[in-house]
């Protein structure tokens, strides 16, 4: 999802996040957070990438180099049947990292899933990123795929934020993540997409549901939730974050978005069906989280609330603020005020930071193999987006935090 770099280059680094309307926010600040450590490196692609920065440049290949191994999604993972933690935070050539804990990982260079790179936008199977995973005790693991379709517009190559469309689809592994496949043949595996066909026009801004928060199973109702983001308004669909949920992770069509009163927004049928659906029946009501994209979502057993970690800064939820933000909620619809969680130092090589995600290394000791819960303490993971990842690499950083009631 390297488009974040292009988005930021059009915004001023260091711009403050807009306060925005708080119509659906719970009055008051969230619980206080303290930072308990200096930032430390979990993965540096200059040292331990399978295809290191500086690989031979190939202008005809995606991203210039094939395959380039770098963190380009929020870290998402689980503990397998051997007690080994597996973490995904990669590119369209999917590999995992593994180790005894989420803080002690080794890169596995085996490619377990390759993006389909289909030239047909109706299939929702172009640039595919493993964006959120959830494992069951029998070794079956489901993944939400963030799918980007980049095409040629008006005879010119795509330049973000123009000419793109984004969707979420479903993948599955039946062997603890050793191999992955589409849960159903595309486009039947589509989870969430805009109710409009892709049009290759230079005036078309990047729109669609992507950039998921990760999958969280609610302790209140047992359902599976995620937050997805639409970067630019399209037709009736506003830009912003949409809460989606399902009672059946095996079924891509079972996901429903928040409609303002209940979870009644279906994303099927696709706009490419005949006849196409009425767009007004497939529009999600976005959250009042001002100018932010929710890139991490966990349940706090200490606070007994959901905690969202966010990048904020412009009206499309970009990363133009140098800080990471957080908010809390009891139902994922009504949120506390948005506050700064952490402002990392910015060395010269770093263009900006993104993908803030809270994980608790102690989660498996609570029976949570999917790292969907945190305690009073947690670790904030985030990714450095350097000016040139071919020469400067990318780094997955972490810093320890404590919540205070």
XYZ file of C-alpha atoms in Angstrom:
405
model
C 0.000 0.000 0.000
C 2.824 2.270 -0.937
C 0.368 4.921 -2.070
C 0.603 6.361 1.431
C 4.000 7.766 0.454
C 2.511 9.547 -2.538
C -0.351 10.821 -0.429
C 2.010 12.288 2.116
C 4.225 13.913 -0.474
C 1.223 16.045 -1.384
C 0.669 17.091 2.225
C 2.873 19.013 4.623
C 4.694 16.785 7.062
C 3.940 17.952 10.549
C 0.513 19.427 9.832
C -1.756 19.106 12.839
C -4.779 16.821 12.649
C -8.054 18.631 12.150
C -10.322 18.626 15.159
C -13.368 17.966 12.965
C -16.944 17.320 14.075
C -17.567 15.085 17.076
C -21.197 14.221 16.467
C -20.792 10.534 17.339
C -17.935 10.847 19.793
C -18.235 10.064 23.473
C -17.388 13.300 25.322
C -14.049 13.354 27.066
C -10.519 12.184 26.535
C -9.536 8.510 26.409
C -7.498 6.965 29.241
C -3.994 8.351 29.556
C -1.032 6.560 27.931
C 2.599 6.668 28.997
C 5.551 5.602 26.862
C 7.721 3.048 28.657
C 10.651 2.511 26.313
C 12.719 4.044 23.593
C 11.706 2.898 20.086
C 13.411 -0.302 18.983
C 13.694 -2.116 15.661
C 11.803 -5.374 15.145
C 12.680 -5.769 11.462
C 15.073 -3.792 9.273
C 14.916 -4.748 5.597
C 18.501 -3.624 5.088
C 19.632 -6.515 7.276
C 17.100 -9.319 7.135
C 14.876 -8.959 4.061
C 14.574 -11.895 1.668
C 15.031 -9.503 -1.251
C 17.017 -6.623 0.186
C 16.793 -2.963 -0.641
C 19.167 -2.166 -3.458
C 18.204 -5.228 -5.529
C 18.689 -4.803 -9.306
C 16.240 -2.256 -10.645
C 13.722 -3.533 -13.195
C 11.484 -0.762 -14.502
C 8.995 -3.223 -16.004
C 8.403 -5.025 -12.718
C 5.978 -3.965 -9.959
C 7.689 -1.543 -7.554
C 10.825 -1.672 -9.735
C 12.179 -4.886 -8.192
C 10.670 -8.345 -8.103
C 10.047 -9.419 -5.468
C 10.806 -6.606 -3.015
C 10.393 -7.732 0.593
C 9.349 -4.869 2.853
C 6.715 -3.998 5.478
C 3.779 -2.318 3.753
C 0.859 -3.352 5.986
C 0.181 -3.208 9.727
C 1.636 -6.278 11.479
C -0.988 -8.998 11.929
C -0.403 -12.480 13.283
C -1.271 -15.509 15.384
C 0.238 -18.396 17.336
C 0.246 -21.726 15.501
C -0.104 -25.287 16.822
C 3.597 -25.443 17.776
C 3.389 -22.296 19.874
C 5.222 -20.289 17.202
C 4.079 -16.740 16.448
C 3.625 -15.968 12.747
C 3.399 -12.339 11.638
C 2.518 -10.836 8.271
C 3.565 -7.303 7.369
C 4.639 -7.495 3.782
C 4.012 -6.533 0.216
C 2.175 -8.222 -2.660
C 4.648 -11.104 -2.500
C 3.554 -12.585 0.818
C 5.993 -14.025 3.302
C 5.768 -14.304 7.081
C 8.055 -13.832 10.056
C 8.119 -16.355 12.875
C 9.481 -16.711 16.370
C 8.816 -17.456 20.032
C 7.051 -14.103 20.505
C 5.796 -11.184 18.486
C 8.929 -9.276 19.545
C 11.408 -12.004 18.557
C 10.939 -12.822 14.885
C 12.923 -14.328 12.018
C 12.024 -13.670 8.390
C 10.835 -16.746 6.468
C 11.737 -16.287 2.811
C 9.249 -18.870 1.538
C 6.629 -17.158 -0.613
C 3.204 -18.347 0.554
C 0.967 -16.155 -1.624
C 1.499 -14.088 -4.762
C -0.736 -11.277 -5.913
C -2.885 -12.274 -8.884
C -2.264 -8.980 -10.726
C -5.403 -9.402 -12.811
C -5.989 -6.623 -15.382
C -9.754 -7.007 -14.913
C -11.114 -4.675 -12.186
C -14.338 -6.697 -11.906
C -12.387 -9.611 -10.405
C -10.977 -7.630 -7.443
C -7.725 -9.571 -7.809
C -4.922 -7.193 -8.798
C -2.322 -6.080 -6.208
C -3.243 -8.174 -3.154
C -1.838 -7.604 0.347
C -2.459 -9.907 3.327
C -3.875 -7.222 5.601
C -5.564 -8.989 8.541
C -5.452 -12.621 9.682
C -7.465 -14.738 12.106
C -6.523 -18.324 13.011
C -8.697 -21.113 14.371
C -7.519 -24.017 16.524
C -7.757 -26.501 13.630
C -5.109 -24.673 11.579
C -7.512 -22.849 9.282
C -6.568 -19.185 8.943
C -8.595 -16.523 7.161
C -7.159 -13.278 5.817
C -8.666 -10.037 4.632
C -6.780 -8.973 1.518
C -6.342 -5.294 0.725
C -6.617 -5.214 -3.080
C -5.514 -2.273 -5.211
C -6.267 -1.948 -8.912
C -3.930 0.412 -10.769
C -4.566 1.028 -14.444
C -3.707 3.422 -17.207
C -5.769 6.605 -17.267
C -6.260 8.695 -20.375
C -3.111 7.209 -21.869
C -0.945 7.990 -18.843
C 0.346 5.736 -16.108
C -1.358 6.032 -12.757
C -0.294 8.723 -10.356
C -1.715 8.479 -6.850
C -4.376 9.478 -5.894
C -5.814 9.188 -9.398
C -7.028 6.167 -11.349
C -7.108 3.664 -8.474
C -9.803 1.557 -6.894
C -9.536 -0.523 -3.716
C -11.472 -3.471 -2.272
C -11.272 -6.063 0.508
C -11.394 -9.762 -0.382
C -10.963 -13.053 1.497
C -8.147 -15.608 1.440
C -7.750 -18.848 3.392
C -5.008 -21.201 4.563
C -5.721 -24.732 5.778
C -2.194 -25.419 7.048
C -1.437 -22.671 9.586
C -0.335 -20.260 6.850
C 2.152 -22.439 4.986
C 0.121 -21.837 1.832
C -2.711 -19.477 0.930
C -5.437 -19.284 -1.710
C -8.507 -17.232 -2.470
C -11.378 -18.371 -0.240
C -13.496 -18.554 -3.406
C -12.600 -17.881 -7.036
C -12.531 -14.107 -7.682
C -14.757 -12.143 -7.625
C -16.789 -14.455 -5.362
C -14.293 -13.795 -2.544
C -15.046 -10.048 -2.467
C -15.798 -8.822 1.082
C -16.256 -5.079 0.622
C -16.051 -2.842 -2.442
C -17.573 0.447 -3.590
C -20.972 0.195 -5.308
C -19.554 1.713 -8.486
C -17.663 0.282 -11.439
C -14.073 1.326 -12.009
C -13.702 3.967 -14.704
C -10.198 4.641 -16.104
C -10.399 8.406 -15.962
C -7.669 10.776 -14.872
C -10.322 12.615 -12.879
C -11.106 9.520 -10.787
C -9.729 9.682 -7.254
C -8.701 6.554 -5.383
C -11.828 5.189 -3.699
C -12.891 1.895 -2.204
C -12.731 -0.066 1.023
C -9.235 -1.015 2.165
C -6.586 -0.384 4.844
C -8.225 -2.647 7.407
C -7.709 -2.411 11.160
C -7.261 -6.137 11.611
C -9.943 -8.607 12.669
C -11.174 -8.540 16.266
C -13.604 -11.009 17.807
C -15.902 -9.135 20.164
C -16.077 -10.435 23.740
C -19.604 -9.000 23.912
C -21.343 -10.839 21.062
C -18.728 -13.251 19.629
C -18.891 -11.658 16.172
C -15.881 -10.719 14.057
C -15.274 -7.010 13.429
C -12.931 -4.868 11.357
C -12.697 -1.211 10.363
C -12.027 -0.436 6.701
C -11.298 2.935 5.122
C -12.379 4.800 1.993
C -9.811 7.461 1.135
C -11.898 9.610 -1.228
C -15.609 10.242 -1.616
C -17.207 8.486 -4.567
C -20.811 9.032 -5.537
C -22.985 8.526 -2.461
C -20.185 6.946 -0.443
C -18.399 9.403 1.850
C -14.718 9.062 2.614
C -13.859 7.803 6.081
C -13.888 4.644 8.197
C -16.590 1.972 8.117
C -17.111 -0.716 10.758
C -17.908 -4.099 9.213
C -18.755 -7.371 10.926
C -19.661 -11.002 10.270
C -20.756 -14.089 12.180
C -19.062 -16.363 9.642
C -15.470 -15.776 8.575
C -15.772 -18.505 5.943
C -18.301 -16.482 3.932
C -17.192 -13.341 2.049
C -20.794 -12.286 1.436
C -21.720 -12.405 5.129
C -19.963 -9.154 6.055
C -22.225 -6.187 6.788
C -21.326 -2.522 7.212
C -22.728 0.009 9.659
C -25.779 1.719 8.184
C -26.343 4.386 10.830
C -28.754 2.356 12.969
C -27.590 -1.228 12.621
C -25.241 -3.417 10.585
C -27.422 -3.721 7.502
C -25.186 -2.609 4.607
C -24.399 -5.471 2.220
C -21.530 -5.187 -0.268
C -22.926 -7.792 -2.660
C -23.893 -8.026 -5.427
C -20.974 -6.418 -7.201
C -21.598 -3.351 -9.401
C -20.380 -5.483 -12.322
C -23.421 -7.765 -12.136
C -26.359 -7.423 -14.492
C -28.416 -5.535 -13.591
C -26.096 -3.565 -11.278
C -27.309 -2.901 -7.713
C -28.694 0.463 -6.636
C -25.693 2.254 -5.007
C -27.839 3.780 -2.258
C -28.468 0.295 -0.845
C -24.744 -0.360 -0.411
C -23.425 2.805 1.267
C -21.765 2.559 4.679
C -22.193 5.252 7.335
C -18.659 6.365 8.204
C -17.424 7.040 11.725
C -16.871 10.526 13.094
C -13.162 10.013 13.614
C -11.843 13.278 12.203
C -9.352 12.991 9.356
C -8.020 9.638 10.557
C -7.663 6.091 9.293
C -7.974 3.253 11.830
C -4.992 0.988 11.181
C -5.209 -0.995 14.433
C -8.132 -2.243 16.524
C -7.898 -4.302 19.719
C -9.990 -5.110 22.784
C -8.451 -3.948 26.080
C -9.124 -6.392 28.904
C -7.840 -3.709 31.303
C -10.096 -0.890 30.080
C -12.924 -3.176 28.899
C -13.087 -1.068 25.761
C -11.928 -1.182 22.166
C -8.817 0.819 21.368
C -8.189 2.201 17.881
C -4.721 3.271 16.755
C -4.702 5.743 13.895
C -2.753 7.799 11.426
C -4.294 11.233 10.983
C -3.654 14.504 9.319
C -5.763 15.370 6.281
C -9.318 14.958 5.079
C -8.538 11.616 3.425
C -7.049 10.039 6.531
C -3.441 10.433 5.502
C -0.223 10.510 7.466
C 0.546 14.214 7.312
C 0.714 14.451 11.105
C 4.012 13.286 12.629
C 2.122 11.654 15.524
C 0.038 8.520 16.021
C -3.381 8.845 17.624
C -5.803 6.705 19.594
C -9.402 6.626 20.806
C -11.530 4.203 22.846
C -15.051 2.874 22.448
C -17.448 0.410 24.036
C -19.242 -0.429 20.781
C -16.901 0.657 17.917
C -19.491 3.229 16.807
C -19.283 5.918 19.524
C -15.703 6.976 20.231
C -13.883 9.100 22.771
C -11.971 12.172 21.685
C -8.950 11.469 19.530
C -5.653 12.067 21.350
C -1.975 11.779 20.502
C -0.558 8.403 21.506
C 3.048 8.755 20.393
C 5.247 11.011 18.262
C 8.286 9.076 17.020
C 11.587 10.776 16.238
C 12.128 11.361 12.521
C 15.700 10.718 11.299
C 16.740 12.186 7.936
C 16.138 8.974 5.976
C 12.488 8.714 7.083
C 9.826 10.367 4.945
C 7.046 9.537 7.399
C 5.737 6.749 9.659
C 2.553 4.729 9.255
C 0.638 1.552 10.189
C 0.388 2.116 13.977
C -0.855 -1.098 15.579
C -1.122 -2.102 19.231
C -0.221 -5.688 20.109
C 0.336 -7.347 23.464
C 3.139 -9.938 23.639
C 1.289 -11.450 26.624
C -1.972 -12.006 24.669
C -1.334 -15.736 24.032
C -1.003 -16.299 27.800
C -4.642 -15.151 28.047
C -5.720 -17.709 25.449
C -5.692 -15.161 22.618
C -3.727 -16.760 19.802
C -4.648 -13.905 17.401
C -3.200 -10.953 19.348
C -6.587 -9.232 19.295
C -6.453 -8.185 22.962
C -4.181 -6.023 25.075
C -3.759 -5.625 28.832
C -2.715 -2.549 30.762
C 0.574 -2.683 28.890
C 1.046 -3.178 25.155
C 3.502 -2.595 22.347
C 2.885 -0.073 19.595
C 4.250 -1.273 16.253
C 4.747 1.092 13.317
C 6.586 1.250 9.991
C 9.088 3.790 8.701
C 8.508 4.872 5.108
C 11.874 6.062 3.908
C 12.573 8.419 1.025
C 14.014 5.547 -1.044
C 13.356 2.023 0.170
C 15.723 0.599 -2.453
C 18.683 2.232 -0.736
C 17.404 3.031 2.769
C 15.118 0.065 3.338
C 12.122 0.124 5.637
C 11.938 -0.623 9.338
C 9.284 -2.139 11.576
C 9.622 -0.295 14.891
C 8.036 -0.833 18.286
C 7.681 1.072 21.534
C 6.153 -0.103 24.829
C 3.143 1.727 26.268
C 1.015 1.626 29.456
C -2.626 2.645 29.825
C -3.865 4.395 32.957
C -7.515 4.595 34.025
